[in-house]
């Protein structure tokens, strides 16, 4: 629960497991081990939250995919597009057009 609250608070600026582990006074390995039962890693949870926010912004805002990439913490809009397409099977710009 504490991890999820931290992710919710920092997901736009902090994408590393080490950051969250440090905030929880654990090593990244210990934090990852505590998620083993869920069959999801802390990094997957962080990425899932980032991409979910990006999808929300693409659907409900007038911002471009490039602006949204920077807003959710990606320095490279092309990499953002690739991650988004891997998760949802559609590029951010195509989702933006479909939502318009």
One Martini backbone bead per residue (centre of mass of N, CA, C, O) as a GRO file, in nm:
protein
  100
    1UNK     BB    1   0.059   0.062  -0.022
    2UNK     BB    2   0.295   0.258   0.004
    3UNK     BB    3   0.392   0.225  -0.281
    4UNK     BB    4   0.135   0.324  -0.429
    5UNK     BB    5   0.138   0.607  -0.307
    6UNK     BB    6   0.413   0.689  -0.421
    7UNK     BB    7   0.348   0.652  -0.715
    8UNK     BB    8   0.114   0.854  -0.727
    9UNK     BB    9   0.304   1.100  -0.644
   10UNK     BB   10   0.584   1.026  -0.855
   11UNK     BB   11   0.550   0.907  -1.157
   12UNK     BB   12   0.636   1.163  -1.335
   13UNK     BB   13   0.952   1.172  -1.204
   14UNK     BB   14   0.964   0.861  -1.098
   15UNK     BB   15   1.106   0.539  -1.245
   16UNK     BB   16   1.254   0.406  -1.003
   17UNK     BB   17   1.292   0.165  -0.769
   18UNK     BB   18   1.507   0.299  -0.589
   19UNK     BB   19   1.340   0.537  -0.494
   20UNK     BB   20   1.114   0.373  -0.348
   21UNK     BB   21   1.293   0.207  -0.166
   22UNK     BB   22   1.415   0.444  -0.012
   23UNK     BB   23   1.138   0.553   0.101
   24UNK     BB   24   1.101   0.245   0.242
   25UNK     BB   25   1.370   0.132   0.356
   26UNK     BB   26   1.481  -0.034   0.099
   27UNK     BB   27   1.572  -0.248  -0.120
   28UNK     BB   28   1.513  -0.329  -0.438
   29UNK     BB   29   1.511  -0.636  -0.386
   30UNK     BB   30   1.312  -0.642  -0.151
   31UNK     BB   31   1.082  -0.511  -0.300
   32UNK     BB   32   1.060  -0.721  -0.527
   33UNK     BB   33   1.009  -0.968  -0.341
   34UNK     BB   34   0.729  -0.856  -0.228
   35UNK     BB   35   0.602  -0.902  -0.540
   36UNK     BB   36   0.613  -1.205  -0.625
   37UNK     BB   37   0.311  -1.293  -0.557
   38UNK     BB   38   0.187  -1.092  -0.795
   39UNK     BB   39   0.346  -1.112  -1.073
   40UNK     BB   40   0.476  -0.820  -1.013
   41UNK     BB   41   0.663  -0.553  -1.056
   42UNK     BB   42   0.745  -0.244  -0.964
   43UNK     BB   43   0.806  -0.148  -1.254
   44UNK     BB   44   0.534  -0.229  -1.377
   45UNK     BB   45   0.365  -0.041  -1.199
   46UNK     BB   46   0.491   0.222  -1.287
   47UNK     BB   47   0.439   0.193  -1.593
   48UNK     BB   48   0.134   0.158  -1.576
   49UNK     BB   49   0.075   0.441  -1.455
   50UNK     BB   50   0.196   0.612  -1.679
   51UNK     BB   51   0.026   0.499  -1.918
   52UNK     BB   52  -0.251   0.561  -1.798
   53UNK     BB   53  -0.213   0.868  -1.790
   54UNK     BB   54  -0.162   0.902  -2.090
   55UNK     BB   55  -0.437   0.798  -2.182
   56UNK     BB   56  -0.603   1.008  -2.038
   57UNK     BB   57  -0.477   1.258  -2.178
   58UNK     BB   58  -0.541   1.173  -2.472
   59UNK     BB   59  -0.854   1.163  -2.428
   60UNK     BB   60  -0.901   1.454  -2.229
   61UNK     BB   61  -0.700   1.627  -2.400
   62UNK     BB   62  -0.519   1.878  -2.609
   63UNK     BB   63  -0.266   1.731  -2.608
   64UNK     BB   64   0.006   1.613  -2.722
   65UNK     BB   65   0.204   1.343  -2.729
   66UNK     BB   66   0.461   1.499  -2.665
   67UNK     BB   67   0.360   1.650  -2.414
   68UNK     BB   68   0.284   1.394  -2.256
   69UNK     BB   69   0.556   1.263  -2.243
   70UNK     BB   70   0.682   1.488  -2.068
   71UNK     BB   71   0.471   1.488  -1.834
   72UNK     BB   72   0.537   1.164  -1.763
   73UNK     BB   73   0.880   1.156  -1.802
   74UNK     BB   74   0.968   1.168  -2.097
   75UNK     BB   75   1.250   1.248  -2.306
   76UNK     BB   76   1.130   1.044  -2.537
   77UNK     BB   77   0.873   1.027  -2.754
   78UNK     BB   78   0.944   0.762  -2.905
   79UNK     BB   79   0.956   0.579  -2.655
   80UNK     BB   80   0.674   0.633  -2.561
   81UNK     BB   81   0.531   0.524  -2.810
   82UNK     BB   82   0.639   0.237  -2.785
   83UNK     BB   83   0.526   0.172  -2.503
   84UNK     BB   84   0.232   0.229  -2.567
   85UNK     BB   85   0.199   0.027  -2.801
   86UNK     BB   86   0.273  -0.225  -2.635
   87UNK     BB   87   0.027  -0.195  -2.434
   88UNK     BB   88  -0.229  -0.110  -2.660
   89UNK     BB   89  -0.179  -0.136  -2.989
   90UNK     BB   90  -0.144   0.185  -3.005
   91UNK     BB   91  -0.085   0.486  -3.089
   92UNK     BB   92  -0.107   0.791  -2.955
   93UNK     BB   93  -0.203   0.945  -3.213
   94UNK     BB   94  -0.439   0.750  -3.281
   95UNK     BB   95  -0.590   0.787  -3.017
   96UNK     BB   96  -0.630   1.090  -3.043
   97UNK     BB   97  -0.800   1.077  -3.303
   98UNK     BB   98  -1.022   0.881  -3.189
   99UNK     BB   99  -1.103   1.092  -2.948
  100UNK     BB  100  -1.200   1.344  -3.138
   0.00000   0.00000   0.00000
